[in-house]
Amino acid sequence: MLLPRTLISSGRRLAALACASLLCASLVQANDGRNRYEQGIPTQLFHLHAPVSPQAGFRVLAEDMDGGADGDPAFRWVTRPALALVRLASHRTHARLGAAPLPFPVFDLASENGDTPLQIGPEGPRGRHPGGSHDGGLNLDLGYYLTSEQGRHETPDYAACNEHHKPGADGQLVDANICKGPADRLDTPRQAFFLLELLRLDRERFGGEWVEAIGIDAQVRQAVLAQARQWAAQRQHGVTPALVQTLDALFASSPYEGWAYSHHHHVHLRLRPLEGSGRHRAAFARLIEQDRALEAQLLAGSAAAARGCALLTELSSFNLARELDLRLAGPGCTQVRTLRLRFQGGAWEAPRDPLEPLHHVLDAPATPAFGTAQAEAELGFADGEQALLRREVALPAQAPWLRVRVEARDFVGRSQTQADGLAVRLDFPPAHAVLIDQIQLLVQRRGAPAPERVPLPLAQPQALLPNAAEIAFIEAEVGLSKRIRLRVPVPL
């Protein structure tokens, strides 16, 4: 489990570890359809689409790859400011250091419902990450800049190091999920610059309050800090000793805090949930506006731009209801006099807000499988010239189980004494079954050293326990997505 960095750094390390071992309810609220950052109102999340130009400086994978490299677009939902932060830092890295041999790939962010990503396969539900670690669109797995994907034992290999294997039970090598040697395939200058750029943007816009932690492999951490300290000593790229010290403090790679493993091929960027309508509102707005200007610049020369004016598309989801934000951006847009837009070949519509004549919002479909659809804008310029702009919009799959939200209070244990024993059953909403991987009764009998575990079938979660008079107490343990265990008391 990846504990909140603020909890660990507060000096209450023992309390934090005790809480982790007990699965405290305040921390374990993911892989269960819930967003632990949510405070009464669902979070509006935006889909991170593939880069519109190589100059964007990052990439996405076509699908999930072997070794844990994530590529499923259904799990690339993020808050709008976080999206802007990553794209701006990525482009700055590209602009300053040039095109990367292998730009960093964006791995998992959040599910569309704000929960930590999970998937349901033949073996049932399974969380793709520890519970709580990817909630809210504020936790981003970002692959490393690499010099090569040629691995020692598999290709492509997205790890920053060649040595990340160990002998398995059958003697064959398996992934150790940690670099056991130096980060010898890491593009260290670009990786260091990108991470420092994230901190620069945070410091300039938000006083350094936004970035909470950066989970990173210990070997990668060592290489990045060595590069950053060298730049600080040589006064290169505006790097200062203070900035390097901040980076080191934010790095998280301790095995005692849950960060040591599974970061051999990516960093985990964790952001704090700063209030978007409070004192940071203007800074967030400027960040997003800068990101939109960059997107318009990168679209120049494509079918989505004409005369310095580009069509921007932003797919968002609020409580799983999707919208497509369409707007024109770029210096040439000042000459636009007429505009109408459409999506999926539907009816043409004109913007309805007189204060934003170059902006329109349309409903977008929830699709059971990944697909794309075309957005179009028909422009009329001041000199009478017409232009038709087109963009392909990615529509990630929206699974029906994203609407399921599980809480411990939804489970009710019941018991009844019968002539042949104690009849016990566990009642819960039928929809919850899609996220449950197992149910067991923990039956503590008087004088027994430990509880007896009695599995319950998911279809009929009930059992008849013999010798009812010997039973001191019963708890039901519900497993969710092979990541979370809820305990529910069963009254006798």
PDB file of N, CA, C and O in Angstrom, residues 46-50 60-65 69-78 106-113 117 119 128 315 322 367-372 393-399 402:
ATOM      1  N   PHE A  46     -10.834  14.394 -16.794  1.00  0.00           N
ATOM      2  CA  PHE A  46     -10.609  14.581 -18.225  1.00  0.00           C
ATOM      3  C   PHE A  46      -9.757  13.429 -18.749  1.00  0.00           C
ATOM      4  O   PHE A  46      -8.880  12.917 -18.048  1.00  0.00           O
ATOM      5  N   HIS A  47     -10.014  13.057 -19.983  1.00  0.00           N
ATOM      6  CA  HIS A  47      -9.277  11.949 -20.573  1.00  0.00           C
ATOM      7  C   HIS A  47      -7.999  12.458 -21.221  1.00  0.00           C
ATOM      8  O   HIS A  47      -8.020  13.407 -22.009  1.00  0.00           O
ATOM      9  N   LEU A  48      -6.895  11.818 -20.870  1.00  0.00           N
ATOM     10  CA  LEU A  48      -5.616  12.166 -21.490  1.00  0.00           C
ATOM     11  C   LEU A  48      -5.499  11.393 -22.798  1.00  0.00           C
ATOM     12  O   LEU A  48      -5.358  10.176 -22.800  1.00  0.00           O
ATOM     13  N   HIS A  49      -5.595  12.120 -23.900  1.00  0.00           N
ATOM     14  CA  HIS A  49      -5.537  11.481 -25.213  1.00  0.00           C
ATOM     15  C   HIS A  49      -4.095  11.392 -25.697  1.00  0.00           C
ATOM     16  O   HIS A  49      -3.173  11.961 -25.102  1.00  0.00           O
ATOM     17  N   ALA A  50      -3.911  10.682 -26.755  1.00  0.00           N
ATOM     18  CA  ALA A  50      -2.570  10.537 -27.328  1.00  0.00           C
ATOM     19  C   ALA A  50      -2.033  11.907 -27.742  1.00  0.00           C
ATOM     20  O   ALA A  50      -2.790  12.815 -28.082  1.00  0.00           O
ATOM     21  N   VAL A  60       1.786   7.432 -25.451  1.00  0.00           N
ATOM     22  CA  VAL A  60       0.932   6.460 -24.777  1.00  0.00           C
ATOM     23  C   VAL A  60       1.129   5.120 -25.475  1.00  0.00           C
ATOM     24  O   VAL A  60       1.467   5.071 -26.660  1.00  0.00           O
ATOM     25  N   LEU A  61       0.928   4.054 -24.739  1.00  0.00           N
ATOM     26  CA  LEU A  61       1.058   2.720 -25.311  1.00  0.00           C
ATOM     27  C   LEU A  61      -0.276   2.278 -25.898  1.00  0.00           C
ATOM     28  O   LEU A  61      -1.347   2.675 -25.417  1.00  0.00           O
ATOM     29  N   ALA A  62      -0.222   1.450 -26.934  1.00  0.00           N
ATOM     30  CA  ALA A  62      -1.434   1.034 -27.629  1.00  0.00           C
ATOM     31  C   ALA A  62      -2.298   0.124 -26.772  1.00  0.00           C
ATOM     32  O   ALA A  62      -3.517   0.067 -26.945  1.00  0.00           O
ATOM     33  N   GLU A  63      -1.681  -0.578 -25.822  1.00  0.00           N
ATOM     34  CA  GLU A  63      -2.397  -1.525 -24.968  1.00  0.00           C
ATOM     35  C   GLU A  63      -1.523  -1.853 -23.774  1.00  0.00           C
ATOM     36  O   GLU A  63      -0.360  -1.461 -23.714  1.00  0.00           O
ATOM     37  N   ASP A  64      -2.086  -2.581 -22.826  1.00  0.00           N
ATOM     38  CA  ASP A  64      -1.274  -3.057 -21.714  1.00  0.00           C
ATOM     39  C   ASP A  64      -0.177  -3.977 -22.237  1.00  0.00           C
ATOM     40  O   ASP A  64      -0.431  -4.854 -23.064  1.00  0.00           O
ATOM     41  N   MET A  65       1.015  -3.784 -21.736  1.00  0.00           N
ATOM     42  CA  MET A  65       2.153  -4.572 -22.177  1.00  0.00           C
ATOM     43  C   MET A  65       2.605  -5.517 -21.062  1.00  0.00           C
ATOM     44  O   MET A  65       2.278  -5.326 -19.887  1.00  0.00           O
ATOM     45  N   ALA A  69       3.542  -2.600 -17.823  1.00  0.00           N
ATOM     46  CA  ALA A  69       3.493  -1.301 -18.498  1.00  0.00           C
ATOM     47  C   ALA A  69       2.059  -1.075 -18.977  1.00  0.00           C
ATOM     48  O   ALA A  69       1.557  -1.789 -19.830  1.00  0.00           O
ATOM     49  N   ASP A  70       1.405  -0.063 -18.421  1.00  0.00           N
ATOM     50  CA  ASP A  70      -0.018   0.154 -18.664  1.00  0.00           C
ATOM     51  C   ASP A  70      -0.265   0.917 -19.953  1.00  0.00           C
ATOM     52  O   ASP A  70       0.418   1.902 -20.247  1.00  0.00           O
ATOM     53  N   GLY A  71      -1.296   0.483 -20.696  1.00  0.00           N
ATOM     54  CA  GLY A  71      -1.637   1.186 -21.925  1.00  0.00           C
ATOM     55  C   GLY A  71      -3.125   1.328 -22.171  1.00  0.00           C
ATOM     56  O   GLY A  71      -3.522   1.979 -23.131  1.00  0.00           O
ATOM     57  N   ASP A  72      -3.964   0.736 -21.320  1.00  0.00           N
ATOM     58  CA  ASP A  72      -5.407   0.763 -21.545  1.00  0.00           C
ATOM     59  C   ASP A  72      -5.930   2.187 -21.389  1.00  0.00           C
ATOM     60  O   ASP A  72      -5.828   2.781 -20.310  1.00  0.00           O
ATOM     61  N   PRO A  73      -6.515   2.768 -22.453  1.00  0.00           N
ATOM     62  CA  PRO A  73      -6.985   4.161 -22.362  1.00  0.00           C
ATOM     63  C   PRO A  73      -8.136   4.355 -21.388  1.00  0.00           C
ATOM     64  O   PRO A  73      -8.440   5.491 -21.008  1.00  0.00           O
ATOM     65  N   ALA A  74      -8.795   3.283 -20.961  1.00  0.00           N
ATOM     66  CA  ALA A  74      -9.898   3.404 -20.011  1.00  0.00           C
ATOM     67  C   ALA A  74      -9.429   3.901 -18.650  1.00  0.00           C
ATOM     68  O   ALA A  74     -10.249   4.322 -17.826  1.00  0.00           O
ATOM     69  N   PHE A  75      -8.102   3.874 -18.414  1.00  0.00           N
ATOM     70  CA  PHE A  75      -7.582   4.256 -17.107  1.00  0.00           C
ATOM     71  C   PHE A  75      -6.689   5.488 -17.194  1.00  0.00           C
ATOM     72  O   PHE A  75      -5.783   5.655 -16.377  1.00  0.00           O
ATOM     73  N   ARG A  76      -6.976   6.349 -18.158  1.00  0.00           N
ATOM     74  CA  ARG A  76      -6.200   7.585 -18.288  1.00  0.00           C
ATOM     75  C   ARG A  76      -7.087   8.799 -18.025  1.00  0.00           C
ATOM     76  O   ARG A  76      -7.170   9.736 -18.830  1.00  0.00           O
ATOM     77  N   TRP A  77      -7.763   8.807 -16.888  1.00  0.00           N
ATOM     78  CA  TRP A  77      -8.591   9.943 -16.481  1.00  0.00           C
ATOM     79  C   TRP A  77      -7.862  10.713 -15.383  1.00  0.00           C
ATOM     80  O   TRP A  77      -7.258  10.131 -14.484  1.00  0.00           O
ATOM     81  N   VAL A  78      -7.945  12.039 -15.454  1.00  0.00           N
ATOM     82  CA  VAL A  78      -7.119  12.880 -14.593  1.00  0.00           C
ATOM     83  C   VAL A  78      -7.818  14.228 -14.434  1.00  0.00           C
ATOM     84  O   VAL A  78      -8.675  14.592 -15.238  1.00  0.00           O
ATOM     85  N   VAL A 106       2.780   7.500 -20.781  1.00  0.00           N
ATOM     86  CA  VAL A 106       1.827   7.686 -19.687  1.00  0.00           C
ATOM     87  C   VAL A 106       1.171   6.344 -19.396  1.00  0.00           C
ATOM     88  O   VAL A 106       0.578   5.723 -20.277  1.00  0.00           O
ATOM     89  N   PHE A 107       1.281   5.889 -18.154  1.00  0.00           N
ATOM     90  CA  PHE A 107       0.672   4.635 -17.731  1.00  0.00           C
ATOM     91  C   PHE A 107      -0.700   4.934 -17.102  1.00  0.00           C
ATOM     92  O   PHE A 107      -1.386   5.843 -17.522  1.00  0.00           O
ATOM     93  N   ASP A 108      -1.081   4.184 -16.099  1.00  0.00           N
ATOM     94  CA  ASP A 108      -2.390   4.367 -15.472  1.00  0.00           C
ATOM     95  C   ASP A 108      -2.470   5.673 -14.688  1.00  0.00           C
ATOM     96  O   ASP A 108      -1.527   6.062 -13.986  1.00  0.00           O
ATOM     97  N   LEU A 109      -3.641   6.302 -14.777  1.00  0.00           N
ATOM     98  CA  LEU A 109      -3.960   7.479 -13.976  1.00  0.00           C
ATOM     99  C   LEU A 109      -5.089   7.057 -13.023  1.00  0.00           C
ATOM    100  O   LEU A 109      -4.847   6.442 -12.016  1.00  0.00           O
ATOM    101  N   ALA A 110      -6.343   7.347 -13.370  1.00  0.00           N
ATOM    102  CA  ALA A 110      -7.486   6.909 -12.568  1.00  0.00           C
ATOM    103  C   ALA A 110      -8.535   6.310 -13.476  1.00  0.00           C
ATOM    104  O   ALA A 110      -8.525   6.503 -14.699  1.00  0.00           O
ATOM    105  N   SER A 111      -9.466   5.581 -12.882  1.00  0.00           N
ATOM    106  CA  SER A 111     -10.647   5.129 -13.615  1.00  0.00           C
ATOM    107  C   SER A 111     -11.585   6.312 -13.812  1.00  0.00           C
ATOM    108  O   SER A 111     -11.473   7.341 -13.139  1.00  0.00           O
ATOM    109  N   GLU A 112     -12.552   6.157 -14.691  1.00  0.00           N
ATOM    110  CA  GLU A 112     -13.457   7.258 -15.009  1.00  0.00           C
ATOM    111  C   GLU A 112     -14.309   7.663 -13.813  1.00  0.00           C
ATOM    112  O   GLU A 112     -14.757   8.809 -13.729  1.00  0.00           O
ATOM    113  N   ASN A 113     -14.539   6.766 -12.874  1.00  0.00           N
ATOM    114  CA  ASN A 113     -15.311   7.098 -11.679  1.00  0.00           C
ATOM    115  C   ASN A 113     -14.448   7.663 -10.557  1.00  0.00           C
ATOM    116  O   ASN A 113     -14.934   7.881  -9.445  1.00  0.00           O
ATOM    117  N   PRO A 117      -7.776   2.157 -10.671  1.00  0.00           N
ATOM    118  CA  PRO A 117      -8.148   1.217 -11.739  1.00  0.00           C
ATOM    119  C   PRO A 117      -8.199  -0.234 -11.282  1.00  0.00           C
ATOM    120  O   PRO A 117      -7.345  -0.691 -10.525  1.00  0.00           O
ATOM    121  N   GLN A 119      -9.723  -4.224 -12.994  1.00  0.00           N
ATOM    122  CA  GLN A 119     -10.281  -4.879 -14.166  1.00  0.00           C
ATOM    123  C   GLN A 119     -10.913  -6.191 -13.748  1.00  0.00           C
ATOM    124  O   GLN A 119     -10.575  -6.764 -12.711  1.00  0.00           O
ATOM    125  N   ARG A 128      -5.687  -3.042 -10.260  1.00  0.00           N
ATOM    126  CA  ARG A 128      -4.423  -2.908 -10.984  1.00  0.00           C
ATOM    127  C   ARG A 128      -3.334  -2.273 -10.111  1.00  0.00           C
ATOM    128  O   ARG A 128      -2.154  -2.306 -10.461  1.00  0.00           O
ATOM    129  N   LEU A 315     -12.377  15.663 -23.724  1.00  0.00           N
ATOM    130  CA  LEU A 315     -13.415  14.748 -23.260  1.00  0.00           C
ATOM    131  C   LEU A 315     -13.372  14.698 -21.738  1.00  0.00           C
ATOM    132  O   LEU A 315     -12.337  14.394 -21.146  1.00  0.00           O
ATOM    133  N   ARG A 322     -20.605  11.949 -19.740  1.00  0.00           N
ATOM    134  CA  ARG A 322     -19.527  12.517 -20.540  1.00  0.00           C
ATOM    135  C   ARG A 322     -19.947  13.758 -21.312  1.00  0.00           C
ATOM    136  O   ARG A 322     -21.097  13.853 -21.777  1.00  0.00           O
ATOM    137  N   THR A 367     -19.308   4.393 -24.231  1.00  0.00           N
ATOM    138  CA  THR A 367     -19.235   3.245 -25.129  1.00  0.00           C
ATOM    139  C   THR A 367     -18.698   2.013 -24.388  1.00  0.00           C
ATOM    140  O   THR A 367     -17.816   2.129 -23.543  1.00  0.00           O
ATOM    141  N   PRO A 368     -19.219   0.816 -24.674  1.00  0.00           N
ATOM    142  CA  PRO A 368     -18.746  -0.389 -23.984  1.00  0.00           C
ATOM    143  C   PRO A 368     -17.357  -0.833 -24.421  1.00  0.00           C
ATOM    144  O   PRO A 368     -16.710  -1.605 -23.726  1.00  0.00           O
ATOM    145  N   ALA A 369     -16.910  -0.350 -25.574  1.00  0.00           N
ATOM    146  CA  ALA A 369     -15.571  -0.693 -26.074  1.00  0.00           C
ATOM    147  C   ALA A 369     -14.917   0.576 -26.603  1.00  0.00           C
ATOM    148  O   ALA A 369     -15.590   1.557 -26.937  1.00  0.00           O
ATOM    149  N   PHE A 370     -13.597   0.546 -26.682  1.00  0.00           N
ATOM    150  CA  PHE A 370     -12.877   1.721 -27.173  1.00  0.00           C
ATOM    151  C   PHE A 370     -13.255   2.020 -28.618  1.00  0.00           C
ATOM    152  O   PHE A 370     -13.422   1.122 -29.438  1.00  0.00           O
ATOM    153  N   GLY A 371     -13.370   3.292 -28.929  1.00  0.00           N
ATOM    154  CA  GLY A 371     -13.644   3.717 -30.295  1.00  0.00           C
ATOM    155  C   GLY A 371     -13.201   5.149 -30.492  1.00  0.00           C
ATOM    156  O   GLY A 371     -12.658   5.779 -29.578  1.00  0.00           O
ATOM    157  N   THR A 372     -13.433   5.670 -31.666  1.00  0.00           N
ATOM    158  CA  THR A 372     -13.139   7.068 -31.966  1.00  0.00           C
ATOM    159  C   THR A 372     -14.318   7.674 -32.722  1.00  0.00           C
ATOM    160  O   THR A 372     -15.122   6.953 -33.307  1.00  0.00           O
ATOM    161  N   VAL A 393     -11.585  12.018 -31.971  1.00  0.00           N
ATOM    162  CA  VAL A 393     -11.692  12.014 -30.511  1.00  0.00           C
ATOM    163  C   VAL A 393     -11.707  10.572 -30.013  1.00  0.00           C
ATOM    164  O   VAL A 393     -12.517   9.755 -30.472  1.00  0.00           O
ATOM    165  N   ALA A 394     -10.814  10.245 -29.094  1.00  0.00           N
ATOM    166  CA  ALA A 394     -10.785   8.915 -28.499  1.00  0.00           C
ATOM    167  C   ALA A 394     -11.918   8.774 -27.495  1.00  0.00           C
ATOM    168  O   ALA A 394     -12.156   9.668 -26.675  1.00  0.00           O
ATOM    169  N   LEU A 395     -12.629   7.651 -27.574  1.00  0.00           N
ATOM    170  CA  LEU A 395     -13.727   7.352 -26.656  1.00  0.00           C
ATOM    171  C   LEU A 395     -13.393   6.054 -25.928  1.00  0.00           C
ATOM    172  O   LEU A 395     -13.659   4.965 -26.429  1.00  0.00           O
ATOM    173  N   PRO A 396     -12.796   6.148 -24.752  1.00  0.00           N
ATOM    174  CA  PRO A 396     -12.440   4.930 -24.026  1.00  0.00           C
ATOM    175  C   PRO A 396     -13.674   4.178 -23.553  1.00  0.00           C
ATOM    176  O   PRO A 396     -14.753   4.756 -23.399  1.00  0.00           O
ATOM    177  N   ALA A 397     -13.507   2.894 -23.328  1.00  0.00           N
ATOM    178  CA  ALA A 397     -14.616   2.065 -22.858  1.00  0.00           C
ATOM    179  C   ALA A 397     -15.060   2.519 -21.469  1.00  0.00           C
ATOM    180  O   ALA A 397     -14.250   2.908 -20.633  1.00  0.00           O
ATOM    181  N   GLN A 398     -16.362   2.452 -21.250  1.00  0.00           N
ATOM    182  CA  GLN A 398     -16.916   2.732 -19.924  1.00  0.00           C
ATOM    183  C   GLN A 398     -17.649   1.479 -19.452  1.00  0.00           C
ATOM    184  O   GLN A 398     -18.724   1.149 -19.946  1.00  0.00           O
ATOM    185  N   ALA A 399     -17.057   0.774 -18.506  1.00  0.00           N
ATOM    186  CA  ALA A 399     -17.637  -0.481 -18.021  1.00  0.00           C
ATOM    187  C   ALA A 399     -18.820  -0.204 -17.099  1.00  0.00           C
ATOM    188  O   ALA A 399     -18.796   0.754 -16.319  1.00  0.00           O
ATOM    189  N   LEU A 402     -18.441   0.409 -13.229  1.00  0.00           N
ATOM    190  CA  LEU A 402     -17.917   1.660 -12.690  1.00  0.00           C
ATOM    191  C   LEU A 402     -18.955   2.376 -11.818  1.00  0.00           C
ATOM    192  O   LEU A 402     -18.609   3.250 -11.020  1.00  0.00           O
TER     193      LEU A 402
END
